[in-house]
Short mmCIF file of C-alpha atoms in Angstrom, two decimals:
data_model
loop_
_atom_site.label_atom_id
_atom_site.label_comp_id
_atom_site.label_asym_id
_atom_site.label_seq_id
_atom_site.Cartn_x
_atom_site.Cartn_y
_atom_site.Cartn_z
CA MET A 1 -1.68 -5.42 23.42
CA PHE A 2 -1.88 -9.38 22.28
CA SER A 3 0.67 -10.01 19.38
CA SER A 4 1.86 -12.43 17.23
CA ASN A 5 5.14 -13.26 19.27
CA GLN A 6 2.09 -14.41 22.13
CA ARG A 7 0.64 -17.31 20.02
CA LEU A 8 2.66 -20.73 20.97
CA TYR A 9 2.39 -24.11 20.03
CA PRO A 10 0.52 -26.40 20.51
CA ALA A 11 -2.38 -23.76 21.81
CA THR A 12 -1.73 -22.08 18.33
CA ARG A 13 -1.70 -24.49 15.04
CA LEU A 14 -1.80 -22.11 12.16
CA ARG A 15 -2.43 -24.96 9.90
CA ARG A 16 -5.78 -25.46 11.64
CA ASN A 17 -7.57 -23.00 9.41
CA ARG A 18 -5.67 -24.55 6.58
CA LYS A 19 -7.15 -28.21 6.97
CA ASP A 20 -10.71 -27.90 5.09
CA ASP A 21 -11.33 -25.99 1.90
CA PHE A 22 -14.02 -24.01 3.37
CA THR A 23 -11.62 -22.75 5.97
CA ARG A 24 -9.29 -21.62 3.94
CA ARG A 25 -11.63 -20.07 2.19
CA MET A 26 -13.07 -17.76 4.73
CA VAL A 27 -9.59 -16.71 6.36
CA ARG A 28 -8.22 -16.30 2.51
CA GLU A 29 -6.99 -12.05 2.78
CA TYR A 30 -6.65 -11.53 -1.16
CA ARG A 31 -9.41 -12.43 -3.88
CA LEU A 32 -9.02 -12.28 -7.59
CA SER A 33 -12.03 -11.79 -9.43
CA VAL A 34 -12.68 -11.48 -13.19
CA ASP A 35 -13.63 -7.50 -11.88
CA ASN A 36 -9.39 -7.07 -11.51
CA LEU A 37 -8.81 -8.23 -15.02
CA ILE A 38 -7.95 -6.25 -18.57
CA TYR A 39 -7.14 -7.74 -21.87
CA PRO A 40 -4.79 -6.18 -23.72
CA VAL A 41 -5.95 -6.85 -27.34
CA PHE A 42 -3.77 -6.01 -30.99
CA VAL A 43 -5.99 -4.80 -33.59
CA LEU A 44 -4.71 -4.75 -37.11
CA ASP A 45 -6.05 -3.53 -41.10
CA GLY A 46 -8.33 -5.48 -43.20
CA GLU A 47 -10.90 -8.30 -42.93
CA ASN A 48 -10.97 -11.62 -41.53
CA GLN A 49 -7.72 -11.17 -40.70
CA ARG A 50 -6.14 -13.23 -37.93
CA GLU A 51 -1.83 -13.69 -37.32
CA ALA A 52 -0.15 -15.74 -34.65
CA ILE A 53 2.09 -14.03 -32.49
CA PRO A 54 5.17 -16.51 -32.34
CA SER A 55 6.60 -14.84 -28.87
CA MET A 56 3.20 -15.07 -27.43
CA PRO A 57 1.62 -18.94 -28.00
CA GLY A 58 -2.16 -18.27 -27.98
CA ILE A 59 -2.19 -14.42 -28.48
CA GLU A 60 -3.39 -13.03 -32.17
CA ARG A 61 -3.68 -9.87 -34.27
CA LEU A 62 -7.22 -9.62 -35.10
CA SER A 63 -9.06 -7.13 -37.54
CA ILE A 64 -11.60 -4.91 -36.07
CA ASP A 65 -14.61 -7.37 -37.06
CA LEU A 66 -13.11 -10.15 -35.37
CA LEU A 67 -12.10 -8.66 -32.64
CA VAL A 68 -15.49 -7.03 -32.20
CA GLU A 69 -16.53 -10.90 -32.26
CA GLU A 70 -13.44 -11.47 -29.23
CA ALA A 71 -14.85 -8.08 -27.73
CA ARG A 72 -18.74 -9.95 -27.45
CA GLU A 73 -17.02 -12.87 -25.63
CA LEU A 74 -14.83 -10.87 -23.55
CA VAL A 75 -18.26 -9.41 -21.97
CA GLY A 76 -20.05 -12.70 -21.93
CA LEU A 77 -17.14 -13.65 -19.55
CA GLY A 78 -17.57 -10.64 -17.36
CA ILE A 79 -14.29 -8.70 -18.43
CA PRO A 80 -15.07 -5.08 -17.59
CA ALA A 81 -12.30 -3.98 -20.40
CA ILE A 82 -9.53 -4.30 -23.32
CA ALA A 83 -6.26 -2.12 -23.74
CA LEU A 84 -6.76 -1.78 -27.53
CA PHE A 85 -2.49 -1.74 -29.12
CA PRO A 86 -2.43 -1.14 -33.29
CA VAL A 87 -0.30 -2.70 -35.74
CA THR A 88 0.87 -0.06 -37.76
CA PRO A 89 2.09 -1.19 -41.39
CA PRO A 90 5.77 -0.26 -41.88
CA GLU A 91 4.60 2.28 -45.37
CA LEU A 92 2.37 4.11 -42.98
CA LYS A 93 5.39 5.17 -39.96
CA ASN A 94 7.41 8.34 -40.21
CA LEU A 95 9.56 10.33 -38.48
CA ASP A 96 7.49 12.05 -35.92
CA GLY A 97 4.48 9.39 -35.93
CA SER A 98 1.45 11.51 -37.36
CA GLY A 99 -0.63 8.27 -37.66
CA ALA A 100 -1.28 8.02 -34.17
CA TRP A 101 -3.41 11.04 -34.56
CA ASP A 102 -5.37 9.77 -37.95
CA ARG A 103 -9.38 10.38 -36.93
CA HIS A 104 -9.25 7.12 -39.79
CA GLY A 105 -6.29 5.40 -38.14
CA ILE A 106 -6.79 2.01 -37.26
CA ALA A 107 -6.88 2.45 -33.25
CA GLN A 108 -9.72 5.54 -33.86
CA ARG A 109 -11.77 3.26 -35.69
CA ALA A 110 -11.64 0.00 -33.63
CA THR A 111 -12.49 1.86 -30.82
CA ARG A 112 -15.69 3.39 -32.67
CA ALA A 113 -16.50 -0.54 -34.18
CA LEU A 114 -16.37 -1.76 -29.60
CA LYS A 115 -18.17 1.30 -28.85
CA GLU A 116 -20.98 0.72 -31.29
CA ALA A 117 -21.46 -3.03 -31.10
CA CYS A 118 -20.94 -3.38 -26.77
CA PRO A 119 -20.71 -0.27 -25.45
CA GLU A 120 -20.58 -1.71 -21.79
CA LEU A 121 -17.45 -2.99 -22.48
CA GLY A 122 -14.85 -0.07 -21.42
CA VAL A 123 -12.00 0.73 -24.18
CA ILE A 124 -8.35 1.97 -22.96
CA THR A 125 -6.54 3.39 -25.64
CA ASP A 126 -2.69 3.51 -25.27
CA VAL A 127 -1.31 7.09 -26.24
CA ALA A 128 2.28 6.60 -27.39
CA LEU A 129 4.13 7.04 -30.57
CA ASP A 130 6.33 4.05 -31.01
CA PRO A 131 3.22 1.90 -32.91
CA PHE A 132 3.76 4.87 -35.72
CA THR A 133 7.49 6.18 -35.76
CA SER A 134 10.08 4.34 -38.08
CA HIS A 135 12.75 4.50 -35.64
CA GLY A 136 10.60 2.72 -33.02
CA GLN A 137 10.87 5.37 -30.22
CA ASP A 138 8.16 6.95 -28.28
CA GLY A 139 8.55 10.38 -29.40
CA ILE A 140 9.51 13.20 -31.96
CA LEU A 141 13.86 12.83 -32.35
CA ASP A 142 16.18 15.45 -32.86
CA ASP A 143 19.26 15.12 -35.09
CA ASP A 144 21.22 13.55 -32.44
CA GLY A 145 18.21 10.77 -31.71
CA TYR A 146 17.19 11.88 -28.52
CA VAL A 147 13.66 12.38 -27.94
CA LEU A 148 12.49 15.42 -27.60
CA ASN A 149 9.97 15.88 -24.23
CA ASP A 150 7.96 19.06 -25.23
CA VAL A 151 7.22 18.26 -29.18
CA THR A 152 6.36 14.77 -28.46
CA VAL A 153 4.07 15.93 -25.56
CA GLU A 154 1.82 18.08 -27.93
CA ALA A 155 1.78 14.84 -30.68
CA LEU A 156 0.77 13.03 -27.80
CA VAL A 157 -2.34 15.68 -26.95
CA ARG A 158 -3.44 15.47 -30.66
CA GLN A 159 -3.33 11.35 -30.24
CA ALA A 160 -4.98 11.47 -27.10
CA LEU A 161 -8.28 13.54 -28.40
CA SER A 162 -8.45 11.80 -31.29
CA HIS A 163 -9.23 8.30 -29.30
CA ALA A 164 -11.12 10.09 -27.09
CA ASP A 165 -13.46 11.99 -29.93
CA ALA A 166 -13.71 8.30 -31.10
CA GLY A 167 -15.39 7.24 -28.02
CA ALA A 168 -12.07 6.05 -25.95
CA ASP A 169 -13.26 5.32 -21.88
CA ILE A 170 -9.77 5.53 -21.09
CA VAL A 171 -6.77 7.36 -22.51
CA ALA A 172 -3.33 5.61 -21.30
CA PRO A 173 -0.09 7.81 -21.72
CA SER A 174 2.55 5.24 -21.97
CA ASP A 175 5.40 6.89 -23.01
CA MET A 176 6.85 8.35 -19.99
CA MET A 177 7.71 12.19 -21.35
CA ASP A 178 7.30 14.32 -18.43
CA GLY A 179 3.95 17.00 -18.44
CA ARG A 180 2.26 15.03 -20.52
CA VAL A 181 -0.66 13.92 -18.26
CA ALA A 182 -1.40 17.30 -17.30
CA ALA A 183 -1.43 18.43 -21.34
CA ILE A 184 -3.79 15.38 -21.80
CA ARG A 185 -6.14 16.52 -18.97
CA GLU A 186 -5.89 19.86 -20.39
CA ALA A 187 -6.97 19.45 -23.39
CA LEU A 188 -9.85 16.92 -22.60
CA GLU A 189 -11.07 19.25 -20.23
CA GLU A 190 -11.37 21.73 -23.16
CA ALA A 191 -12.61 19.67 -25.83
CA GLY A 192 -15.34 18.55 -23.12
CA HIS A 193 -14.61 14.93 -22.70
CA ILE A 194 -14.72 15.59 -18.73
CA ASN A 195 -15.60 11.90 -17.95
CA THR A 196 -12.55 10.49 -20.32
CA ARG A 197 -10.19 9.32 -17.65
CA VAL A 198 -6.45 9.39 -17.77
CA LEU A 199 -4.77 6.14 -16.76
CA ALA A 200 -1.21 7.18 -16.55
CA TYR A 201 1.44 4.57 -16.83
CA SER A 202 3.24 6.11 -13.86
CA ALA A 203 5.98 3.78 -13.06
CA LYS A 204 7.18 2.42 -16.44
CA TYR A 205 10.64 0.96 -16.27
CA ALA A 206 13.51 0.25 -18.97
CA SER A 207 12.84 -3.46 -19.12
CA GLY A 208 13.98 -6.26 -21.32
CA TYR A 209 10.58 -8.06 -20.58
CA TYR A 210 8.80 -6.15 -23.47
CA GLY A 211 10.08 -8.01 -26.28
CA PRO A 212 7.25 -10.16 -27.37
CA PHE A 213 4.79 -6.73 -27.46
CA ARG A 214 7.17 -5.38 -29.79
CA ASP A 215 6.78 -8.36 -31.94
CA ALA A 216 3.20 -7.82 -31.55
CA VAL A 217 3.03 -4.15 -32.73
CA GLY A 218 5.69 -4.21 -35.25
CA SER A 219 7.85 -1.61 -33.46
CA ALA A 220 10.74 -4.27 -32.85
CA ALA A 221 12.44 -3.99 -36.26
CA ASN A 222 12.21 -0.19 -36.42
CA LEU A 223 13.83 -0.07 -32.84
CA GLY A 224 16.81 -2.33 -33.44
CA LYS A 225 19.38 -2.24 -30.89
CA GLY A 226 17.86 1.05 -29.51
CA ASN A 227 16.78 1.34 -25.92
CA LYS A 228 14.34 3.45 -23.95
CA ALA A 229 16.27 4.65 -21.27
CA THR A 230 16.77 8.37 -21.56
CA TYR A 231 12.98 8.52 -21.08
CA GLN A 232 11.76 4.82 -18.84
CA MET A 233 12.66 4.42 -15.55
CA ASP A 234 15.98 2.52 -14.17
CA PRO A 235 15.20 -0.64 -12.98
CA GLY A 236 17.20 0.17 -9.81
CA ASN A 237 14.83 3.14 -8.52
CA SER A 238 12.31 2.50 -5.88
CA ASP A 239 11.95 5.82 -4.48
CA GLU A 240 11.58 7.21 -8.08
CA ALA A 241 8.60 5.56 -8.81
CA LEU A 242 6.66 7.14 -5.92
CA HIS A 243 7.94 10.59 -7.11
CA GLU A 244 6.44 9.68 -10.96
CA THR A 245 3.40 8.62 -9.40
CA ALA A 246 2.55 11.91 -7.49
CA VAL A 247 3.47 13.85 -10.16
CA ASP A 248 0.90 12.75 -12.36
CA LEU A 249 -1.82 12.24 -9.90
CA ALA A 250 -1.34 16.10 -9.28
CA GLU A 251 -1.63 16.16 -13.06
CA GLY A 252 -4.99 15.07 -13.38
CA ALA A 253 -4.27 10.88 -13.63
CA ASP A 254 -7.31 9.19 -12.54
CA MET A 255 -5.11 5.76 -12.04
CA VAL A 256 -1.76 4.91 -12.52
CA MET A 257 0.14 1.82 -13.87
CA VAL A 258 3.27 -0.22 -13.04
CA LYS A 259 5.04 -1.72 -15.53
CA PRO A 260 6.11 -4.94 -15.73
CA GLY A 261 4.41 -6.72 -12.92
CA MET A 262 5.95 -9.63 -10.97
CA PRO A 263 9.52 -8.24 -11.61
CA TYR A 264 8.20 -4.78 -9.72
CA MET A 265 5.40 -6.13 -7.26
CA ASP A 266 7.66 -3.96 -4.76
CA ILE A 267 6.76 -1.48 -7.12
CA VAL A 268 3.01 -2.04 -6.89
CA TYR A 269 2.63 -2.46 -3.02
CA ARG A 270 4.72 1.50 -2.31
CA VAL A 271 1.88 2.83 -4.78
CA LYS A 272 -0.73 1.25 -3.46
CA HIS A 273 0.17 1.43 0.10
CA GLU A 274 1.63 4.88 0.29
CA LEU A 275 -0.29 6.72 -2.18
CA LYS A 276 -3.65 4.75 -1.84
CA VAL A 277 -5.08 5.36 -5.23
CA PRO A 278 -6.38 2.87 -7.54
CA THR A 279 -3.18 1.23 -9.14
CA PHE A 280 -3.06 -0.92 -11.96
CA VAL A 281 -0.29 -2.88 -13.06
CA TYR A 282 0.87 -4.19 -16.66
CA GLN A 283 1.81 -8.45 -16.01
CA VAL A 284 3.36 -7.58 -19.59
CA SER A 285 4.34 -9.98 -22.93
CA GLY A 286 7.78 -11.15 -21.43
CA GLU A 287 6.00 -12.75 -18.18
CA TYR A 288 3.55 -14.12 -20.29
CA ALA A 289 5.83 -15.86 -22.79
CA MET A 290 7.86 -17.30 -20.14
CA HIS A 291 5.05 -18.54 -18.29
CA MET A 292 3.61 -20.53 -21.76
CA ALA A 293 7.24 -22.12 -22.23
CA ALA A 294 7.49 -23.29 -19.22
CA ALA A 295 4.43 -24.76 -19.78
CA GLN A 296 4.61 -26.28 -23.28
CA ASN A 297 8.22 -27.98 -22.14
CA GLY A 298 5.86 -29.51 -19.63
CA TRP A 299 7.40 -27.62 -16.43
CA LEU A 300 5.03 -25.85 -14.84
CA ASP A 301 0.69 -26.26 -15.09
CA ALA A 302 -0.07 -23.01 -17.13
CA ASP A 303 -3.22 -22.85 -15.17
CA THR A 304 -2.23 -23.10 -11.52
CA VAL A 305 0.89 -20.39 -12.28
CA MET A 306 -1.17 -18.51 -14.35
CA MET A 307 -3.73 -17.87 -11.31
CA GLU A 308 -0.97 -17.79 -8.91
CA SER A 309 0.95 -15.21 -10.58
CA LEU A 310 -2.35 -13.00 -10.93
CA LEU A 311 -3.42 -13.37 -7.07
CA CYS A 312 0.08 -12.46 -5.90
CA LEU A 313 -0.40 -9.62 -8.06
CA ARG A 314 -3.47 -8.87 -6.85
CA ARG A 315 -1.51 -9.32 -2.89
CA ALA A 316 0.73 -6.69 -3.83
CA GLY A 317 -1.98 -4.27 -4.53
CA ALA A 318 -3.19 -4.05 -8.17
CA ASP A 319 -6.61 -3.11 -8.01
CA ALA A 320 -6.68 -4.41 -12.03
CA ILE A 321 -4.22 -6.30 -13.67
CA LEU A 322 -3.70 -5.96 -17.41
CA THR A 323 -2.76 -9.40 -18.64
CA TYR A 324 -2.53 -11.73 -21.94
CA PHE A 325 -4.05 -14.23 -19.16
CA ALA A 326 -7.43 -12.52 -18.90
CA LYS A 327 -9.42 -14.56 -20.97
CA ARG A 328 -8.28 -17.67 -19.46
CA ALA A 329 -7.92 -16.41 -16.21
CA ALA A 330 -12.23 -15.66 -16.77
CA GLN A 331 -13.53 -18.73 -17.86
CA LEU A 332 -11.65 -20.28 -14.94
CA LEU A 333 -13.50 -17.85 -12.46
CA LYS A 334 -16.72 -18.28 -13.80
CA GLY A 335 -16.36 -22.22 -14.26
CA SER A 336 -16.31 -22.10 -18.10
CA GLY A 337 -13.24 -23.32 -18.16
#
């Protein structure tokens, strides 16, 4: 059997295939396509409303009417789906996050508007309570401030059903409660939403890279100095990610998510290559902010490191990437940038 240690210089010159662009293209092992990109968007109430997010240069919160305009542009670029994140005014937040399942809530109205305007664009909705709770946690608390699992799951089921009723193609529980995928899948089946897919945030780590996102949805101030270590995964754990993912798949997840992205590419690799299932990754707000800060200071070329980072996530095993770079990357891939 031939092995790589039999390939010796000068009979083998590995640089030969790197000499020209055409050979580099032909022997490239992994490629990035527009089909691999999902664009996370932030939606707020009102009309003709556009708010910049200081910690995420180039990303804005948009009202539904402007989001629909953005969606039409994304369809033109070939981006297959968006991930929808609502911005909730402080006066509508409460201890149990009940605004999460309001059929007239911002996420539900945005979903209906998007599916009416751009039916071919996939809409992924976030199933989690933190944008709606006055304490900023992803669940309902007991008197000691501990997030209650089963009571929270009941709330998440109501939220997921409200999204499916509004027309969401994929509901994405990002909360990390135990048993929530099974409960959501069962409720969707009973309600006749048999084709509503479940994208489980299966390996979501208690990471410091989420700060700009929490600014964007307005939960940072509510969370304060609190953390989510009692339900999100410990960054030191790897095998646990496989257990979490396997459980979610057994409970009915159609695809799974690793979050964050670049610091956890080993997890992406293990999930994809050991479980061989549709594996998504979230290149999170902190990753985006670091790239943009370095580019704005002239330390890195923004487009170069953007495309390299996305290709590296593909190489690790990601089938699809949630990234705030999706629009710009799609423009470059289509040659319109």
